[in-house]
Short mmCIF file of C-alpha atoms and ligand atoms in Angstrom, two decimals:
data_model
loop_
_atom_site.label_atom_id
_atom_site.label_comp_id
_atom_site.label_asym_id
_atom_site.label_seq_id
_atom_site.Cartn_x
_atom_site.Cartn_y
_atom_site.Cartn_z
CA ARG A 216 61.15 89.02 138.98
CA VAL A 217 63.97 91.44 141.21
CA LYS A 218 66.13 93.09 138.35
CA GLY A 219 70.22 93.53 139.39
CA LYS A 220 70.94 97.11 140.30
CA TRP A 221 72.72 97.07 136.97
CA ALA A 222 69.59 96.92 135.07
CA THR A 223 68.16 100.66 136.52
CA THR A 224 71.68 102.17 135.88
CA ARG A 225 73.31 100.56 133.02
CA PRO A 226 72.76 102.69 129.87
CA LYS A 227 70.30 101.20 127.59
CA HIS A 228 72.04 101.82 124.18
CA LEU A 229 76.10 101.30 125.00
CA PRO A 230 78.01 102.38 122.25
CA THR A 231 79.99 99.03 122.44
CA ARG A 232 76.58 97.11 121.68
CA LEU A 233 75.45 99.09 118.95
CA ALA A 234 78.91 98.45 117.40
CA LEU A 235 78.02 94.66 117.86
CA GLN A 236 75.02 94.88 116.25
CA HIS A 237 75.51 96.91 113.54
CA PHE A 238 78.43 94.98 112.66
CA ASP A 239 76.26 91.32 113.14
CA ALA A 240 74.02 92.84 110.43
CA THR A 241 76.60 94.10 108.23
CA TYR A 242 79.62 91.53 108.07
CA SER A 243 77.53 88.83 108.43
CA VAL A 244 76.70 89.06 104.83
CA GLN A 245 79.71 90.88 103.83
CA LEU A 246 82.12 88.09 105.24
CA GLY A 247 79.36 85.34 105.39
CA GLN A 248 80.94 81.94 106.98
CA LEU A 249 83.74 83.94 107.76
CA TRP A 250 81.89 86.53 110.52
CA PRO A 251 81.95 84.36 113.28
CA SER A 252 85.20 83.53 113.72
CA VAL A 253 86.57 86.82 112.79
CA ARG A 254 83.50 88.36 115.25
CA VAL A 255 85.41 86.01 117.65
CA ALA A 256 88.80 87.32 117.08
CA LEU A 257 87.72 91.07 116.79
CA LEU A 258 86.56 90.54 120.74
CA SER A 259 89.13 89.20 122.38
CA GLU A 260 92.33 90.83 122.94
CA ARG A 261 94.20 91.78 119.84
CA LYS A 262 98.02 91.04 119.09
CA TYR A 263 100.58 93.34 118.72
CA GLY A 264 103.98 94.34 116.88
CA ALA A 265 107.06 96.13 117.97
CA LEU A 266 108.31 98.64 115.20
CA PHE A 267 111.84 98.18 115.74
CA ASN A 268 114.16 101.37 116.27
CA ASN A 269 116.82 101.64 113.65
CA PHE A 270 117.69 104.65 115.38
CA SER A 271 118.04 103.43 119.11
CA ASN A 272 121.19 102.09 120.82
CA ASN A 273 119.26 99.46 122.63
CA PRO A 274 119.67 95.65 123.10
CA ASP A 275 115.88 94.95 123.80
CA LEU A 276 116.09 93.39 119.20
CA GLU A 277 118.35 90.20 120.97
CA LYS A 278 116.23 90.13 124.36
CA LEU A 279 112.71 90.35 122.19
CA GLN A 280 114.73 87.37 119.83
CA ALA A 281 115.79 85.07 122.81
CA GLN A 282 111.96 85.21 124.05
CA GLY A 283 110.78 83.59 120.65
CA CYS A 284 109.67 86.99 118.81
CA GLY A 285 110.99 87.27 114.79
CA ASP A 286 110.60 89.75 112.46
CA PHE A 287 107.69 88.53 110.39
CA ILE A 288 109.21 90.77 106.94
CA SER A 289 112.36 89.60 107.14
CA ASN A 290 111.02 86.21 107.91
CA GLY A 291 108.20 86.36 104.93
CA GLU A 292 107.83 83.86 102.00
CA ASP A 293 111.00 84.00 100.12
CA PRO A 294 109.87 86.53 97.00
CA THR A 295 112.64 85.11 94.89
CA SER A 296 111.42 81.71 94.78
CA SER A 297 110.39 80.47 91.83
CA GLU A 298 106.78 80.43 92.91
CA HIS A 299 106.88 84.53 93.00
CA ASN A 300 109.86 84.92 90.74
CA SER A 301 107.37 86.98 88.47
CA GLU A 302 105.81 89.34 91.06
CA PHE A 303 108.32 90.70 92.81
CA GLY A 304 110.86 93.12 91.31
CA ALA A 305 113.32 95.68 92.47
CA GLU A 306 112.04 97.32 89.39
CA GLU A 307 108.68 97.99 88.62
CA ASP A 308 106.57 96.60 85.41
CA SER A 309 103.79 99.13 84.95
CA SER A 310 103.06 96.77 82.45
CA SER A 311 101.60 94.35 84.86
CA VAL A 312 99.43 96.75 86.43
CA SER A 313 95.25 97.15 85.81
CA THR A 314 94.05 100.53 84.72
CA VAL A 315 90.75 102.40 85.69
CA SER A 316 89.11 104.40 84.06
CA SER A 317 84.98 104.87 84.75
CA HIS A 318 84.93 101.35 86.06
CA VAL A 319 87.79 99.45 88.47
CA ASP A 320 88.83 96.60 86.33
CA ARG A 321 90.05 93.09 88.03
CA GLN A 322 93.68 93.40 89.62
CA GLN A 323 97.02 91.87 88.28
CA GLN A 324 99.79 90.22 89.23
CA SER A 325 102.50 93.03 89.94
CA PRO A 326 106.45 93.83 91.38
CA LEU A 327 106.65 95.61 94.47
CA TRP A 328 109.29 96.96 96.43
CA LEU A 329 109.63 96.41 99.77
CA SER A 330 112.20 98.43 102.13
CA PRO A 331 114.27 95.92 103.69
CA ASN A 332 115.23 98.59 106.69
CA ILE A 333 111.25 98.11 108.35
CA LYS A 334 111.68 95.70 110.84
CA CYS A 335 109.07 94.51 113.38
CA LEU A 336 108.98 91.65 115.82
CA VAL A 337 105.59 89.82 116.32
CA PHE A 338 105.37 86.54 118.87
CA PRO A 339 104.40 83.61 117.01
CA ARG A 340 101.02 82.41 115.52
CA GLY A 341 98.98 81.08 118.78
CA ASP A 342 101.41 82.56 121.58
CA ILE A 343 99.71 85.46 123.12
CA THR A 344 102.66 86.88 125.26
CA ARG A 345 102.46 90.39 125.30
CA PHE A 346 105.44 93.34 125.40
CA LYS A 347 106.98 94.69 128.23
CA PRO A 348 107.05 99.00 127.07
CA ALA A 349 109.94 99.87 125.08
CA ARG A 350 112.52 101.49 127.07
CA PRO A 351 114.89 104.77 126.26
CA ASP A 352 118.65 103.98 125.08
CA LYS A 353 121.05 106.74 126.56
CA PHE A 354 120.22 109.12 123.95
CA ASN A 355 116.19 108.76 125.43
CA LEU A 356 115.24 107.18 121.99
CA LEU A 357 112.94 103.98 122.55
CA SER A 358 113.79 100.48 121.01
CA TYR A 359 110.55 99.81 119.66
CA TYR A 360 107.36 101.38 118.95
CA LEU A 361 103.86 98.77 119.39
CA MET A 362 101.12 98.74 117.33
CA ASP A 363 98.87 96.08 114.97
CA ALA A 364 102.00 94.43 112.95
CA ALA A 365 99.35 94.74 109.98
CA SER A 366 99.13 98.31 110.17
CA VAL A 367 103.02 98.46 108.84
CA LEU A 368 101.28 96.80 105.73
CA PRO A 369 100.35 99.79 104.20
CA CYS A 370 103.83 101.53 105.02
CA LEU A 371 105.52 98.61 103.43
CA ALA A 372 103.41 98.69 100.33
CA LEU A 373 103.57 102.38 99.96
CA GLY A 374 107.15 101.17 97.91
CA VAL A 375 109.14 104.20 99.57
CA GLN A 376 112.31 104.44 97.54
CA LYS A 377 115.67 106.58 97.70
CA ASN A 378 115.50 110.66 98.10
CA HIS A 379 110.99 110.49 97.60
CA THR A 380 108.99 112.84 99.01
CA VAL A 381 106.08 111.25 101.33
CA LEU A 382 102.60 112.97 102.75
CA ASP A 383 101.45 110.84 105.79
CA LEU A 384 97.90 113.25 105.34
CA CYS A 385 96.24 111.95 108.31
CA ALA A 386 99.40 111.08 110.52
CA ALA A 387 98.84 110.86 114.07
CA PRO A 388 99.45 109.49 116.45
CA GLY A 389 102.23 108.46 114.28
CA GLY A 390 103.05 104.76 114.19
CA LYS A 391 102.99 104.45 110.42
CA ALA A 392 105.25 108.22 110.02
CA LEU A 393 107.69 106.19 111.95
CA ALA A 394 108.06 103.55 110.06
CA LEU A 395 108.27 105.04 107.09
CA LEU A 396 110.83 107.09 108.77
CA GLN A 397 112.54 103.43 109.44
CA THR A 398 112.89 103.22 105.48
CA GLN A 399 115.84 106.01 105.70
CA SER A 400 115.05 106.85 102.37
CA VAL A 401 112.18 109.71 102.87
CA ARG A 402 114.22 112.97 101.58
CA PHE A 403 111.44 114.90 102.61
CA LEU A 404 108.10 113.56 105.08
CA CYS A 405 105.38 115.81 105.58
CA VAL A 406 102.88 115.24 108.41
CA ASN A 407 99.58 116.25 108.70
CA ASP A 408 96.41 115.58 111.19
CA SER A 409 93.40 117.88 111.56
CA SER A 410 93.68 117.42 115.40
CA VAL A 411 95.98 120.10 117.32
CA SER A 412 95.86 117.81 120.15
CA ARG A 413 96.95 114.45 118.02
CA THR A 414 99.13 116.63 116.06
CA SER A 415 101.12 117.39 119.61
CA ARG A 416 101.27 113.69 120.82
CA LEU A 417 102.28 112.98 116.85
CA LYS A 418 105.38 115.55 117.73
CA ARG A 419 106.22 114.07 121.12
CA VAL A 420 105.62 110.56 119.26
CA LEU A 421 108.89 111.61 116.79
CA HIS A 422 111.12 113.10 118.71
CA SER A 423 110.98 109.86 120.92
CA TYR A 424 112.24 107.71 118.59
CA ILE A 425 113.93 109.74 115.31
CA PRO A 426 117.22 111.95 115.96
CA LYS A 427 117.07 115.43 116.12
CA PRO A 428 119.11 115.85 113.09
CA LEU A 429 116.35 113.84 111.22
CA LEU A 430 113.82 116.52 112.17
CA THR A 431 114.90 119.66 111.18
CA ASP A 432 112.46 122.04 108.81
CA ASP A 433 114.32 120.81 105.64
CA LYS A 434 113.55 117.26 106.42
CA LEU A 435 110.49 117.33 108.10
CA ARG A 436 107.13 119.10 108.45
CA ILE A 437 104.36 118.80 110.76
CA THR A 438 100.95 120.87 110.10
CA SER A 439 97.58 120.18 111.53
CA PHE A 440 95.50 121.07 108.54
CA ASP A 441 92.39 119.83 107.36
CA GLY A 442 93.26 117.23 104.41
CA THR A 443 90.48 117.69 102.36
CA MET A 444 91.48 120.79 101.41
CA TRP A 445 95.16 119.49 101.08
CA GLY A 446 94.95 120.34 96.97
CA GLU A 447 94.77 124.03 97.96
CA ILE A 448 97.96 123.81 99.57
CA GLU A 449 100.11 121.47 97.37
CA ARG A 450 98.93 119.78 93.92
CA ASN A 451 100.85 117.27 92.09
CA SER A 452 103.95 116.88 93.97
CA PHE A 453 104.61 114.38 96.09
CA ASP A 454 106.11 110.54 95.40
CA ARG A 455 104.42 108.97 97.80
CA VAL A 456 101.36 109.82 99.81
CA LEU A 457 99.66 107.31 102.70
CA VAL A 458 96.34 108.50 102.98
CA ASP A 459 95.34 106.54 106.39
CA VAL A 460 91.78 108.05 106.95
CA PRO A 461 89.56 107.50 110.14
CA CYS A 462 87.09 105.13 109.88
CA THR A 463 84.89 102.95 112.34
CA THR A 464 87.90 101.55 113.92
CA ASP A 465 86.10 98.38 114.27
CA ARG A 466 88.43 96.75 117.39
CA HIS A 467 88.40 100.08 119.31
CA SER A 468 84.45 100.37 118.65
CA LEU A 469 83.72 96.92 120.39
CA MET A 470 85.83 97.74 122.83
CA GLU A 471 85.50 101.01 124.54
CA ASP A 472 82.83 103.37 125.32
CA ASP A 473 84.64 106.52 125.58
CA ASN A 474 84.86 108.21 122.43
CA ASN A 475 83.43 105.52 120.48
CA ILE A 476 81.25 106.75 116.77
CA PHE A 477 78.57 104.34 117.63
CA SER A 478 77.34 106.72 120.44
CA ARG A 479 74.54 108.15 119.68
CA SER A 480 75.54 111.53 119.42
CA ARG A 481 78.21 110.92 116.75
CA VAL A 482 75.48 109.57 114.54
CA GLY A 483 75.34 111.76 111.53
CA GLU A 484 80.27 111.83 112.24
CA ARG A 485 79.40 108.30 111.60
CA ARG A 486 77.63 108.22 108.48
CA SER A 487 79.52 110.89 106.94
CA LEU A 488 82.49 108.82 107.40
CA PRO A 489 82.17 107.30 103.62
CA GLN A 490 82.43 111.18 102.40
CA LEU A 491 85.15 112.20 104.12
CA GLN A 492 86.96 109.12 103.39
CA VAL A 493 86.39 109.97 99.61
CA GLU A 494 87.71 113.68 100.08
CA LEU A 495 90.98 112.63 101.57
CA LEU A 496 91.68 110.01 99.19
CA LEU A 497 90.86 112.21 96.36
CA ALA A 498 93.16 115.27 97.97
CA GLY A 499 96.02 112.64 98.44
CA ILE A 500 95.49 111.86 94.72
CA ILE A 501 96.00 115.27 93.53
CA ALA A 502 98.81 116.22 96.02
CA ALA A 503 100.38 112.84 94.25
CA CYS A 504 102.93 113.86 90.97
CA PRO A 505 101.99 111.99 88.04
CA GLY A 506 104.00 109.04 88.13
CA GLY A 507 103.66 109.34 91.80
CA GLU A 508 101.33 106.10 94.11
CA ILE A 509 98.81 106.91 96.83
CA LEU A 510 98.08 104.01 99.40
CA TYR A 511 94.67 104.28 101.12
CA SER A 512 94.19 102.34 104.59
CA THR A 513 91.53 101.87 107.31
CA CYS A 514 91.24 99.91 110.07
CA THR A 515 87.54 98.44 109.33
CA LEU A 516 85.92 95.53 107.15
CA SER A 517 83.42 97.94 106.04
CA LEU A 518 83.07 97.51 102.26
CA ASN A 519 81.36 101.21 102.43
CA GLN A 520 84.54 103.05 103.63
CA ASN A 521 86.76 100.42 101.77
CA GLN A 522 86.46 99.22 98.35
CA GLY A 523 83.67 101.83 98.20
CA VAL A 524 85.49 104.98 98.96
CA VAL A 525 88.44 103.96 96.50
CA GLU A 526 86.07 103.22 93.71
CA ARG A 527 84.79 106.85 93.81
CA ALA A 528 87.53 108.64 94.36
CA ILE A 529 88.82 107.18 91.32
CA GLN A 530 85.61 108.21 89.15
CA LEU A 531 85.70 111.46 90.95
CA ALA A 532 89.57 112.11 90.41
CA GLU A 533 88.93 111.17 86.55
CA GLU A 534 85.43 113.21 85.87
CA ASN A 535 86.80 116.80 87.68
CA HIS A 536 90.90 116.53 87.73
CA GLY A 537 91.16 114.62 84.90
CA ILE A 538 93.45 112.54 86.68
CA GLN A 539 93.86 108.86 85.58
CA LEU A 540 94.98 106.23 87.77
CA GLN A 541 95.98 102.82 88.11
CA VAL A 542 95.20 100.20 90.75
CA VAL A 543 98.18 98.51 91.92
CA SER A 544 97.76 94.85 92.99
CA LEU A 545 99.07 93.73 96.14
CA ARG A 546 99.42 89.78 95.80
CA PRO A 547 102.45 89.43 96.12
CA LEU A 548 102.05 91.16 99.60
CA VAL A 549 99.73 88.73 100.44
CA LYS A 550 101.66 85.74 99.31
CA LYS A 551 105.01 87.20 101.21
CA PHE A 552 103.39 87.74 104.52
CA ARG A 553 100.01 85.17 104.58
CA ASN A 554 102.19 83.23 106.84
CA THR A 555 101.76 85.94 109.76
CA PHE A 556 98.01 87.71 108.92
CA HIS A 557 94.70 86.40 107.27
CA PHE A 558 94.09 88.01 104.21
CA ALA A 559 90.22 88.07 103.36
CA PRO A 560 90.09 85.95 100.19
CA ASP A 561 88.81 87.09 96.59
CA LEU A 562 88.15 91.07 97.21
CA HIS A 563 88.02 92.73 93.82
CA LEU A 564 89.92 95.94 95.09
CA GLY A 565 93.05 96.14 97.12
CA GLU A 566 93.47 93.79 100.14
CA MET A 567 92.33 92.95 103.80
CA VAL A 568 93.84 91.18 107.06
CA ILE A 569 90.87 90.06 109.31
CA PRO A 570 91.40 89.53 112.73
CA HIS A 571 91.60 85.59 113.67
CA LEU A 572 92.24 84.04 116.72
CA ALA A 573 95.14 82.57 116.40
CA ALA A 574 97.08 85.85 114.45
CA ASN A 575 94.98 88.45 115.98
CA PHE A 576 96.18 91.70 114.01
CA GLY A 577 93.47 93.70 112.56
CA PRO A 578 90.92 94.41 110.61
CA ILE A 579 93.44 96.88 107.67
CA TYR A 580 92.44 97.54 104.76
CA LEU A 581 94.95 98.94 102.13
CA CYS A 582 94.50 99.53 98.30
CA LYS A 583 97.20 100.86 96.15
CA LEU A 584 96.98 103.54 93.18
CA ARG A 585 99.05 104.84 90.96
CA ARG A 586 99.20 108.37 88.81
CA LEU A 587 99.02 107.88 85.26
CA THR A 588 98.47 111.27 84.32
N1 SAM B 114 98.16 107.22 110.63
C1 SAM B 114 97.68 107.41 112.09
C2 SAM B 114 99.35 106.10 112.62
O1 SAM B 114 99.64 105.75 111.79
O2 SAM B 114 99.37 106.38 113.98
C3 SAM B 114 96.43 106.68 112.49
C4 SAM B 114 95.44 107.68 111.93
S1 SAM B 114 93.97 108.04 112.34
C5 SAM B 114 93.42 106.20 111.81
C6 SAM B 114 93.25 108.98 111.62
C7 SAM B 114 93.27 110.10 112.03
O3 SAM B 114 93.01 110.89 111.07
C8 SAM B 114 93.10 110.60 113.22
O4 SAM B 114 94.47 110.94 113.62
C9 SAM B 114 92.43 112.18 112.99
O5 SAM B 114 92.23 112.71 113.97
C10 SAM B 114 92.65 112.14 111.37
N2 SAM B 114 92.14 113.14 110.84
C11 SAM B 114 90.39 113.41 110.76
N3 SAM B 114 90.25 113.63 109.91
C12 SAM B 114 90.92 114.59 109.73
C13 SAM B 114 90.96 115.32 108.33
N4 SAM B 114 89.99 116.25 107.58
N5 SAM B 114 92.16 115.76 107.38
C14 SAM B 114 93.44 115.46 108.25
N6 SAM B 114 92.99 114.15 109.49
C15 SAM B 114 92.25 114.08 109.95
#
């Protein structure tokens, strides 16, 4: 048998192939019958959303709407309908939130505040039209930012309200920071990313979308610290903290051999991800003020990097820092946006958008915590 030339030159252990083997082994157990369809979606072209830039004067919104695009947020199911009345509200009712001590209780229904100013356009279910690159307006500000539409959910779920101070602990390249700024409610935003090169990219992104007067030192701070050390910098301080951690980035790991966390040289780094994620979440918890809220998010389906990390961080916060936390249910968010995204059923902690061929967004895992003390 004559072997093709590729067989001798092609590396035996391509990271993308190793990633698929790893996911087949773990996710077939974790997701059961759902895995084959999630697998097909993960291996297919992803779908984007266009985060609309309220600060740009561009007619692109109307053009996209004429093409059939719609804002999935304002088009979400009506939260005031009788079915959802008890779950949504402008004011929060802490009595309907589950309490966590050394173990995680079942999540209960809770009201949720969603900013009316975040808009994200998507093509309808099953429509895989691609967005054109955004164009600058006469002030050189771009009209929209292309990102996985499910990545907007952590920003919405964070529930930023008027005059809040917000920390985005792992912020680069900046899609979620942009979404947070779209709320126009943030009094002070602190964006941090330990990678200096990615922080430079984050600065470029912010300057391409946000007018200069909103990027002054009294409104925005950009830093490049190791987020795990944040507790040594600032404690008990922020109203809202977003902890969007580095993870196995499942989609990227299946598609790109370059810079792939499943490459053999990065095995140690990959195995230590859950520990790093716990340290980052714990730092975010410590940075939030008592009563403040923390949103943990990843773009992996991995139980160890999602629920496992949240459980461990809650335990360490209480044992080592005397901080009591509540898990805030995101069921209302799931109900509102179930026509746009496929959500994993019955997670005992947090919610997860799972990829689906008709709505190929995610994976995005999100879990919201509130500091009681
Ligand atoms: N939130 C970003 C967005 O929406 O564009 C994406 C964040 S990405 C999932 C995770 C980021 O964590 C990477 O940019 C990475 O450089 C950063 N990171 C990794 N280790 C970190 C650490 N110890 N402290 C702070 N940031 C870290």
